[in-house]
Amino acid sequence: MTRLRADNPQGARQALAERFRAWSGSEFDLSRCPVRGVLDRLGDKWTTLIVIALSQRPHRFSEVCRAVPDISKRMLTQTLRDLERDGLIARRVFPTKPPTVEYRLTELGESLLEPLVTLIAWAEGSQTRIAAARSAFDAASAAA
Amino acid sequence: MTRLRADNPQGARQALAERFRAWSGSEFDLSRCPVRGVLDRLGDKWTTLIVIALSQRPHRFSEVCRAVPDISKRMLTQTLRDLERDGLIARRVFPTKPPTVEYRLTELGESLLEPLVTLIAWAEGSQTRIAAARSAFDAASAAA
DNA sequence: CAGAATCCAATAGGATACTG
DNA sequence: CAGTATCCTATTGGATTCTG
């Protein structure tokens, strides 16, 4: 099995082709697609912002809460737990009073930063064209 | 403003730092964060699978429907429209009878393949460790 | 074939109040 | 401080039916 490589523009399509054929084989099971799980997590409302915050340095619970605008404690707790469960962040409790809890990226979590930056770079570089496409599409829809 | 670069492992954190500071500036508005919109779209249930399917060649509506397992026509229509609105795919109608509609990636859509492959490569490379982390976490939770 | 329209169930997620 | 618990609403998305 060829290792996926993204350092070659032309290779992207073919890398995907191979992956796609593997996934599309008989008895395709979505739950066995590793990308699915990752993208589902990254796509949720808060994961990315939390990972970015923690990429700078470890944060305490309330620090993350302040760093990520508008997140509720409920969702923060839940997202942190999911990330911890996936091994992307580590939770450390200091037996102080009142309690101190620190969250930091694990090595695995750090390894996500690179693909994340790649995606962010694409998003930033494409946002103008996306916005233009939206305007054009909406204008065409309205005209119809 | 520094251009984001992901070709340097150590640079990822600093690239994020700069981006994060920019976003966290006064009057941070989530809707103005370009990554948010992109990740929201990529994170939804079907976008990635559709983009991957179309990366191989143009597809007709029903071809996509067969290529992407278990998607309903409703969600297929909706996701295709969203992608078209964002300028990632192009929709072309042939006035045959019955109608033929072809979807293909635009140049902008093709440019997404590379960051996508980067992410997929990470997901595939990390899935074992993620699964292990989950097992460990769940075992620890059950023990408590 | 390529959808649009409608209905309905499940989930996500915010607000608030409480706890060790 | 660092959560947990409860309630409640909005969005997601599947199933089904209808149409040009």
mmCIF file of C-alpha atoms (C1' of nucleotides) in Angstrom:
data_model
loop_
_atom_site.group_PDB
_atom_site.id
_atom_site.type_symbol
_atom_site.label_atom_id
_atom_site.label_comp_id
_atom_site.label_asym_id
_atom_site.label_seq_id
_atom_site.Cartn_x
_atom_site.Cartn_y
_atom_site.Cartn_z
ATOM 1 C CA MET A 1 0.000 0.000 0.000
ATOM 2 C CA THR A 2 1.352 3.344 -1.059
ATOM 3 C CA ARG A 3 1.865 5.847 1.638
ATOM 4 C CA LEU A 4 -0.165 8.956 1.198
ATOM 5 C CA ARG A 5 1.915 11.868 0.126
ATOM 6 C CA ALA A 6 0.718 15.395 -0.250
ATOM 7 C CA ASP A 7 3.928 17.040 -1.265
ATOM 8 C CA ASN A 8 3.093 16.601 -4.905
ATOM 9 C CA PRO A 9 0.133 18.465 -6.345
ATOM 10 C CA GLN A 10 -0.454 15.957 -9.100
ATOM 11 C CA GLY A 11 -0.219 13.122 -6.673
ATOM 12 C CA ALA A 12 -3.149 14.240 -4.586
ATOM 13 C CA ARG A 13 -5.757 12.922 -6.946
ATOM 14 C CA GLN A 14 -4.065 9.585 -7.293
ATOM 15 C CA ALA A 15 -3.533 9.218 -3.590
ATOM 16 C CA LEU A 16 -7.229 9.831 -3.139
ATOM 17 C CA ALA A 17 -8.050 7.398 -5.902
ATOM 18 C CA GLU A 18 -6.262 4.622 -4.127
ATOM 19 C CA ARG A 19 -7.852 5.460 -0.810
ATOM 20 C CA PHE A 20 -11.233 5.735 -2.384
ATOM 21 C CA ARG A 21 -11.002 2.350 -4.013
ATOM 22 C CA ALA A 22 -9.952 0.811 -0.732
ATOM 23 C CA TRP A 23 -12.910 2.341 1.063
ATOM 24 C CA SER A 24 -15.334 1.547 -1.690
ATOM 25 C CA GLY A 25 -14.471 -2.108 -1.652
ATOM 26 C CA SER A 26 -17.186 -4.571 -0.880
ATOM 27 C CA GLU A 27 -18.800 -4.138 2.484
ATOM 28 C CA PHE A 28 -17.748 -0.580 2.842
ATOM 29 C CA ASP A 29 -18.258 0.462 6.399
ATOM 30 C CA LEU A 30 -18.289 4.142 7.114
ATOM 31 C CA SER A 31 -17.312 3.568 10.677
ATOM 32 C CA ARG A 32 -14.074 2.041 9.458
ATOM 33 C CA CYS A 33 -13.102 5.133 7.501
ATOM 34 C CA PRO A 34 -10.521 6.856 9.657
ATOM 35 C CA VAL A 35 -10.973 10.190 7.981
ATOM 36 C CA ARG A 36 -14.590 10.257 8.922
ATOM 37 C CA GLY A 37 -13.897 10.269 12.619
ATOM 38 C CA VAL A 38 -11.198 12.857 12.347
ATOM 39 C CA LEU A 39 -13.168 15.234 10.202
ATOM 40 C CA ASP A 40 -16.227 14.843 12.333
ATOM 41 C CA ARG A 41 -14.226 15.923 15.316
ATOM 42 C CA LEU A 42 -12.410 18.726 13.564
ATOM 43 C CA GLY A 43 -15.613 19.890 12.042
ATOM 44 C CA ASP A 44 -17.449 20.356 15.270
ATOM 45 C CA LYS A 45 -17.900 23.808 16.538
ATOM 46 C CA TRP A 46 -15.051 24.105 19.014
ATOM 47 C CA THR A 47 -12.336 21.493 18.525
ATOM 48 C CA THR A 48 -10.190 23.529 16.209
ATOM 49 C CA LEU A 49 -10.248 26.643 18.320
ATOM 50 C CA ILE A 50 -9.323 24.678 21.409
ATOM 51 C CA VAL A 51 -6.468 22.891 19.684
ATOM 52 C CA ILE A 52 -5.166 26.194 18.386
ATOM 53 C CA ALA A 53 -5.337 27.717 21.836
ATOM 54 C CA LEU A 54 -3.506 24.788 23.388
ATOM 55 C CA SER A 55 -0.932 24.843 20.613
ATOM 56 C CA GLN A 56 0.489 27.976 22.181
ATOM 57 C CA ARG A 57 0.963 26.630 25.695
ATOM 58 C CA PRO A 58 -0.894 24.569 28.298
ATOM 59 C CA HIS A 59 -4.065 26.187 29.538
ATOM 60 C CA ARG A 60 -6.195 25.843 32.601
ATOM 61 C CA PHE A 61 -9.881 25.190 32.169
ATOM 62 C CA SER A 62 -10.899 28.777 32.674
ATOM 63 C CA GLU A 63 -8.076 29.992 30.475
ATOM 64 C CA VAL A 64 -9.385 27.996 27.565
ATOM 65 C CA CYS A 65 -12.807 29.314 28.371
ATOM 66 C CA ARG A 66 -11.566 32.849 28.014
ATOM 67 C CA ALA A 67 -9.370 32.106 25.016
ATOM 68 C CA VAL A 68 -12.175 30.582 23.019
ATOM 69 C CA PRO A 69 -14.841 33.201 22.615
ATOM 70 C CA ASP A 70 -18.431 32.353 23.396
ATOM 71 C CA ILE A 71 -17.931 28.731 24.288
ATOM 72 C CA SER A 72 -20.083 27.512 27.138
ATOM 73 C CA LYS A 73 -18.621 25.545 30.016
ATOM 74 C CA ARG A 74 -20.778 22.671 28.984
ATOM 75 C CA MET A 75 -19.344 22.429 25.486
ATOM 76 C CA LEU A 76 -15.843 23.146 26.693
ATOM 77 C CA THR A 77 -15.981 20.258 29.116
ATOM 78 C CA GLN A 78 -17.423 17.969 26.520
ATOM 79 C CA THR A 79 -14.978 18.870 23.770
ATOM 80 C CA LEU A 80 -12.003 18.638 26.086
ATOM 81 C CA ARG A 81 -13.111 15.189 27.151
ATOM 82 C CA ASP A 82 -13.490 14.035 23.573
ATOM 83 C CA LEU A 83 -10.043 15.317 22.730
ATOM 84 C CA GLU A 84 -8.614 13.646 25.786
ATOM 85 C CA ARG A 85 -10.308 10.420 24.888
ATOM 86 C CA ASP A 86 -8.739 10.536 21.450
ATOM 87 C CA GLY A 87 -5.342 11.118 23.012
ATOM 88 C CA LEU A 88 -4.877 14.540 21.491
ATOM 89 C CA ILE A 89 -4.725 16.397 24.765
ATOM 90 C CA ALA A 90 -3.669 15.435 28.268
ATOM 91 C CA ARG A 91 -5.482 16.464 31.423
ATOM 92 C CA ARG A 92 -3.530 16.957 34.606
ATOM 93 C CA VAL A 93 -5.043 17.718 37.965
ATOM 94 C CA PHE A 94 -3.078 19.492 40.685
ATOM 95 C CA PRO A 95 -4.427 18.794 44.157
ATOM 96 C CA THR A 96 -4.562 22.422 45.146
ATOM 97 C CA LYS A 97 -7.502 24.103 46.711
ATOM 98 C CA PRO A 98 -9.385 25.224 44.788
ATOM 99 C CA PRO A 99 -8.467 22.630 42.179
ATOM 100 C CA THR A 100 -6.183 23.414 39.282
ATOM 101 C CA VAL A 101 -6.500 21.491 36.054
ATOM 102 C CA GLU A 102 -4.162 21.856 33.158
ATOM 103 C CA TYR A 103 -4.735 20.799 29.593
ATOM 104 C CA ARG A 104 -1.946 20.428 27.092
ATOM 105 C CA LEU A 105 -1.476 18.896 23.682
ATOM 106 C CA THR A 106 0.024 15.456 23.631
ATOM 107 C CA GLU A 107 2.624 14.517 21.081
ATOM 108 C CA LEU A 108 -0.173 13.148 18.957
ATOM 109 C CA GLY A 109 -2.043 16.397 19.347
ATOM 110 C CA GLU A 110 1.010 18.345 18.289
ATOM 111 C CA SER A 111 1.287 16.225 15.198
ATOM 112 C CA LEU A 112 -2.113 17.432 14.152
ATOM 113 C CA LEU A 113 -0.934 21.023 13.985
ATOM 114 C CA GLU A 114 0.805 20.616 10.684
ATOM 115 C CA PRO A 115 -2.127 19.265 8.680
ATOM 116 C CA LEU A 116 -4.267 21.808 10.466
ATOM 117 C CA VAL A 117 -2.053 24.661 9.370
ATOM 118 C CA THR A 118 -2.129 23.334 5.841
ATOM 119 C CA LEU A 119 -5.886 23.506 5.898
ATOM 120 C CA ILE A 120 -5.941 26.923 7.499
ATOM 121 C CA ALA A 121 -3.548 28.200 4.902
ATOM 122 C CA TRP A 122 -5.834 26.937 2.183
ATOM 123 C CA ALA A 123 -8.834 28.507 3.861
ATOM 124 C CA GLU A 124 -7.151 31.857 4.196
ATOM 125 C CA GLY A 125 -5.866 31.764 0.668
ATOM 126 C CA SER A 126 -9.255 30.775 -0.716
ATOM 127 C CA GLN A 127 -11.620 32.868 1.317
ATOM 128 C CA THR A 128 -11.743 35.689 -1.201
ATOM 129 C CA ARG A 129 -12.629 33.371 -4.043
ATOM 130 C CA ILE A 130 -15.164 31.550 -1.900
ATOM 131 C CA ALA A 131 -16.827 34.789 -0.903
ATOM 132 C CA ALA A 132 -16.940 35.863 -4.536
ATOM 133 C CA ALA A 133 -18.443 32.538 -5.566
ATOM 134 C CA ARG A 134 -21.102 32.886 -2.908
ATOM 135 C CA SER A 135 -22.046 36.348 -4.006
ATOM 136 C CA ALA A 136 -22.282 35.243 -7.603
ATOM 137 C CA PHE A 137 -24.331 32.216 -6.696
ATOM 138 C CA ASP A 138 -26.719 34.156 -4.523
ATOM 139 C CA ALA A 139 -27.109 36.836 -7.142
ATOM 140 C CA ALA A 140 -27.901 34.211 -9.755
ATOM 141 C CA SER A 141 -30.382 32.550 -7.428
ATOM 142 C CA ALA A 142 -32.106 35.806 -6.693
ATOM 143 C CA ALA A 143 -32.327 36.630 -10.377
ATOM 144 C CA ALA A 144 -34.048 33.350 -11.092
ATOM 145 C CA MET B 1 1.544 39.422 7.454
ATOM 146 C CA THR B 2 3.484 36.233 7.198
ATOM 147 C CA ARG B 3 2.161 33.693 4.820
ATOM 148 C CA LEU B 4 1.189 30.488 6.492
ATOM 149 C CA ARG B 5 3.594 27.709 5.789
ATOM 150 C CA ALA B 6 3.188 24.137 6.835
ATOM 151 C CA ASP B 7 6.307 22.700 5.339
ATOM 152 C CA ASN B 8 8.172 23.210 8.572
ATOM 153 C CA PRO B 9 7.113 21.230 11.628
ATOM 154 C CA GLN B 10 8.405 23.765 14.102
ATOM 155 C CA GLY B 11 6.755 26.559 12.173
ATOM 156 C CA ALA B 12 3.265 25.230 12.625
ATOM 157 C CA ARG B 13 2.914 26.434 16.178
ATOM 158 C CA GLN B 14 4.186 29.879 15.350
ATOM 159 C CA ALA B 15 2.017 30.196 12.303
ATOM 160 C CA LEU B 16 -0.935 29.343 14.486
ATOM 161 C CA ALA B 17 0.212 31.786 17.121
ATOM 162 C CA GLU B 18 0.121 34.627 14.674
ATOM 163 C CA ARG B 19 -3.244 33.606 13.329
ATOM 164 C CA PHE B 20 -4.616 33.141 16.786
ATOM 165 C CA ARG B 21 -3.547 36.575 17.913
ATOM 166 C CA ALA B 22 -5.115 38.110 14.864
ATOM 167 C CA TRP B 23 -8.402 36.325 15.520
ATOM 168 C CA SER B 24 -8.331 37.020 19.216
ATOM 169 C CA GLY B 25 -7.946 40.724 18.727
ATOM 170 C CA SER B 26 -10.576 42.999 20.092
ATOM 171 C CA GLU B 27 -14.028 42.409 18.725
ATOM 172 C CA PHE B 28 -13.295 38.911 17.634
ATOM 173 C CA ASP B 29 -16.025 37.778 15.359
ATOM 174 C CA LEU B 30 -16.309 34.077 14.741
ATOM 175 C CA SER B 31 -18.086 34.663 11.488
ATOM 176 C CA ARG B 32 -15.009 36.416 10.194
ATOM 177 C CA CYS B 33 -12.772 33.462 10.874
ATOM 178 C CA PRO B 34 -12.255 31.845 7.487
ATOM 179 C CA VAL B 35 -11.237 28.533 8.941
ATOM 180 C CA ARG B 36 -14.495 28.207 10.736
ATOM 181 C CA GLY B 37 -16.525 28.167 7.581
ATOM 182 C CA VAL B 38 -14.219 25.757 5.842
ATOM 183 C CA LEU B 39 -14.044 23.314 8.697
ATOM 184 C CA ASP B 40 -17.754 23.477 9.249
ATOM 185 C CA ARG B 41 -18.266 22.439 5.680
ATOM 186 C CA LEU B 42 -15.556 19.790 5.650
ATOM 187 C CA GLY B 43 -16.791 18.494 8.929
ATOM 188 C CA ASP B 44 -20.304 17.822 7.802
ATOM 189 C CA LYS B 45 -21.267 14.312 7.098
ATOM 190 C CA TRP B 46 -20.882 14.130 3.337
ATOM 191 C CA THR B 47 -18.735 16.926 1.900
ATOM 192 C CA THR B 48 -15.470 15.081 2.075
ATOM 193 C CA LEU B 49 -16.787 11.906 0.517
ATOM 194 C CA ILE B 50 -18.361 13.852 -2.326
ATOM 195 C CA VAL B 51 -15.211 15.840 -2.988
ATOM 196 C CA ILE B 52 -13.183 12.661 -3.009
ATOM 197 C CA ALA B 53 -15.589 11.033 -5.433
ATOM 198 C CA LEU B 54 -15.489 14.028 -7.763
ATOM 199 C CA SER B 55 -11.727 14.185 -7.522
ATOM 200 C CA GLN B 56 -11.590 11.092 -9.682
ATOM 201 C CA ARG B 57 -13.745 12.399 -12.534
ATOM 202 C CA PRO B 58 -16.986 14.288 -13.097
ATOM 203 C CA HIS B 59 -20.049 12.474 -11.862
ATOM 204 C CA ARG B 60 -23.722 12.621 -12.609
ATOM 205 C CA PHE B 61 -26.127 13.061 -9.763
ATOM 206 C CA SER B 62 -27.011 9.420 -9.487
ATOM 207 C CA GLU B 63 -23.387 8.412 -9.885
ATOM 208 C CA VAL B 64 -22.452 10.403 -6.820
ATOM 209 C CA CYS B 65 -25.404 8.873 -5.077
ATOM 210 C CA ARG B 66 -24.044 5.415 -5.749
ATOM 211 C CA ALA B 67 -20.435 6.362 -5.078
ATOM 212 C CA VAL B 68 -21.193 7.754 -1.655
ATOM 213 C CA PRO B 69 -22.680 5.005 0.412
ATOM 214 C CA ASP B 70 -25.886 5.616 2.317
ATOM 215 C CA ILE B 71 -26.325 9.230 1.389
ATOM 216 C CA SER B 72 -29.911 10.257 0.830
ATOM 217 C CA LYS B 73 -30.928 12.266 -2.198
ATOM 218 C CA ARG B 74 -31.959 15.028 0.092
ATOM 219 C CA MET B 75 -28.535 15.425 1.653
ATOM 220 C CA LEU B 76 -26.789 14.894 -1.650
ATOM 221 C CA THR B 77 -28.724 17.712 -3.247
ATOM 222 C CA GLN B 78 -28.110 19.983 -0.331
ATOM 223 C CA THR B 79 -24.408 19.273 -0.026
ATOM 224 C CA LEU B 80 -23.853 19.632 -3.750
ATOM 225 C CA ARG B 81 -25.587 22.983 -3.668
ATOM 226 C CA ASP B 82 -23.483 24.195 -0.792
ATOM 227 C CA LEU B 83 -20.331 23.141 -2.574
ATOM 228 C CA GLU B 84 -21.497 24.808 -5.745
ATOM 229 C CA ARG B 85 -22.299 27.961 -3.850
ATOM 230 C CA ASP B 86 -18.804 28.020 -2.443
ATOM 231 C CA GLY B 87 -17.372 27.610 -5.911
ATOM 232 C CA LEU B 88 -15.782 24.254 -5.202
ATOM 233 C CA ILE B 89 -17.803 22.329 -7.733
ATOM 234 C CA ALA B 90 -19.502 23.255 -10.994
ATOM 235 C CA ARG B 91 -22.922 22.050 -12.055
ATOM 236 C CA ARG B 92 -23.662 21.583 -15.703
ATOM 237 C CA VAL B 93 -27.024 20.667 -17.133
ATOM 238 C CA PHE B 94 -27.388 18.945 -20.491
ATOM 239 C CA PRO B 95 -30.800 19.469 -22.079
ATOM 240 C CA THR B 96 -31.366 15.818 -22.750
ATOM 241 C CA LYS B 97 -34.490 13.948 -21.882
ATOM 242 C CA PRO B 98 -34.481 12.780 -19.215
ATOM 243 C CA PRO B 99 -32.138 15.475 -17.934
ATOM 244 C CA THR B 100 -28.462 14.873 -17.409
ATOM 245 C CA VAL B 101 -26.582 16.860 -14.803
ATOM 246 C CA GLU B 102 -22.868 16.697 -14.319
ATOM 247 C CA TYR B 103 -20.882 17.806 -11.314
ATOM 248 C CA ARG B 104 -17.173 18.399 -11.413
ATOM 249 C CA LEU B 105 -14.574 20.030 -9.224
ATOM 250 C CA THR B 106 -13.635 23.555 -10.132
ATOM 251 C CA GLU B 107 -10.054 24.692 -10.034
ATOM 252 C CA LEU B 108 -10.720 25.967 -6.544
ATOM 253 C CA GLY B 109 -12.151 22.611 -5.616
ATOM 254 C CA GLU B 110 -9.102 20.847 -6.990
ATOM 255 C CA SER B 111 -6.899 23.071 -4.883
ATOM 256 C CA LEU B 112 -8.595 21.688 -1.822
ATOM 257 C CA LEU B 113 -7.397 18.171 -2.590
ATOM 258 C CA GLU B 114 -3.900 18.771 -1.376
ATOM 259 C CA PRO B 115 -4.744 19.998 2.132
ATOM 260 C CA LEU B 116 -7.358 17.281 2.244
ATOM 261 C CA VAL B 117 -4.840 14.577 1.446
ATOM 262 C CA THR B 118 -2.555 15.984 4.103
ATOM 263 C CA LEU B 119 -5.315 15.592 6.627
ATOM 264 C CA ILE B 120 -6.247 12.130 5.426
ATOM 265 C CA ALA B 121 -2.647 11.059 5.646
ATOM 266 C CA TRP B 122 -2.537 12.260 9.223
ATOM 267 C CA ALA B 123 -5.763 10.476 10.021
ATOM 268 C CA GLU B 124 -4.569 7.220 8.548
ATOM 269 C CA GLY B 125 -1.225 7.487 10.243
ATOM 270 C CA SER B 126 -2.799 8.296 13.588
ATOM 271 C CA GLN B 127 -5.782 6.019 13.682
ATOM 272 C CA THR B 128 -3.985 3.263 15.549
ATOM 273 C CA ARG B 129 -2.845 5.591 18.264
ATOM 274 C CA ILE B 130 -6.242 7.195 18.491
ATOM 275 C CA ALA B 131 -7.948 3.851 18.829
ATOM 276 C CA ALA B 132 -5.486 2.869 21.534
ATOM 277 C CA ALA B 133 -6.073 6.123 23.389
ATOM 278 C CA ARG B 134 -9.798 5.550 23.270
ATOM 279 C CA SER B 135 -9.526 2.062 24.640
ATOM 280 C CA ALA B 136 -7.292 3.246 27.438
ATOM 281 C CA PHE B 137 -9.588 6.125 28.257
ATOM 282 C CA ASP B 138 -12.696 3.993 28.261
ATOM 283 C CA ALA B 139 -11.022 1.350 30.377
ATOM 284 C CA ALA B 140 -9.966 3.989 32.883
ATOM 285 C CA SER B 141 -13.456 5.445 32.928
ATOM 286 C CA ALA B 142 -15.028 2.074 33.508
ATOM 287 C CA ALA B 143 -12.607 1.331 36.313
ATOM 288 C CA ALA B 144 -13.567 4.507 38.116
ATOM 289 C "C1'" DC C 1 -33.070 11.207 -14.129
ATOM 290 C "C1'" DA C 2 -32.605 14.888 -11.031
ATOM 291 C "C1'" DG C 3 -34.389 16.846 -7.970
ATOM 292 C "C1'" DA C 4 -38.231 19.536 -4.569
ATOM 293 C "C1'" DA C 5 -41.405 19.283 -0.710
ATOM 294 C "C1'" DT C 6 -43.009 17.660 3.526
ATOM 295 C "C1'" DC C 7 -42.776 15.254 7.817
ATOM 296 C "C1'" DC C 8 -40.459 13.573 11.675
ATOM 297 C "C1'" DA C 9 -36.729 11.737 14.921
ATOM 298 C "C1'" DA C 10 -32.300 12.419 16.770
ATOM 299 C "C1'" DT C 11 -28.686 15.221 18.075
ATOM 300 C "C1'" DA C 12 -26.204 19.461 19.151
ATOM 301 C "C1'" DG C 13 -25.709 22.933 21.869
ATOM 302 C "C1'" DG C 14 -27.004 27.298 24.758
ATOM 303 C "C1'" DA C 15 -28.726 29.056 29.413
ATOM 304 C "C1'" DT C 16 -29.037 28.410 34.006
ATOM 305 C "C1'" DA C 17 -28.362 26.592 38.497
ATOM 306 C "C1'" DC C 18 -25.839 23.685 41.560
ATOM 307 C "C1'" DT C 19 -21.396 21.287 43.809
ATOM 308 C "C1'" DG C 20 -16.795 19.853 45.954
ATOM 309 C "C1'" DC D 1 -11.878 26.830 40.145
ATOM 310 C "C1'" DA D 2 -13.550 23.178 37.535
ATOM 311 C "C1'" DG D 3 -16.787 21.141 36.559
ATOM 312 C "C1'" DT D 4 -22.023 18.509 36.736
ATOM 313 C "C1'" DA D 5 -26.990 18.405 36.053
ATOM 314 C "C1'" DT D 6 -31.147 19.811 34.033
ATOM 315 C "C1'" DC D 7 -33.937 22.007 30.768
ATOM 316 C "C1'" DC D 8 -35.068 23.609 26.381
ATOM 317 C "C1'" DT D 9 -34.541 25.050 21.567
ATOM 318 C "C1'" DA D 10 -32.540 24.828 16.974
ATOM 319 C "C1'" DT D 11 -30.443 22.375 13.599
ATOM 320 C "C1'" DT D 12 -29.356 17.976 11.270
ATOM 321 C "C1'" DG D 13 -30.628 14.618 8.570
ATOM 322 C "C1'" DG D 14 -33.379 10.292 7.238
ATOM 323 C "C1'" DA D 15 -37.746 8.519 5.002
ATOM 324 C "C1'" DT D 16 -41.192 9.251 1.976
ATOM 325 C "C1'" DT D 17 -43.782 11.258 -1.641
ATOM 326 C "C1'" DC D 18 -44.280 14.129 -5.692
ATOM 327 C "C1'" DT D 19 -42.728 16.422 -10.286
ATOM 328 C "C1'" DG D 20 -40.820 18.090 -14.927
#
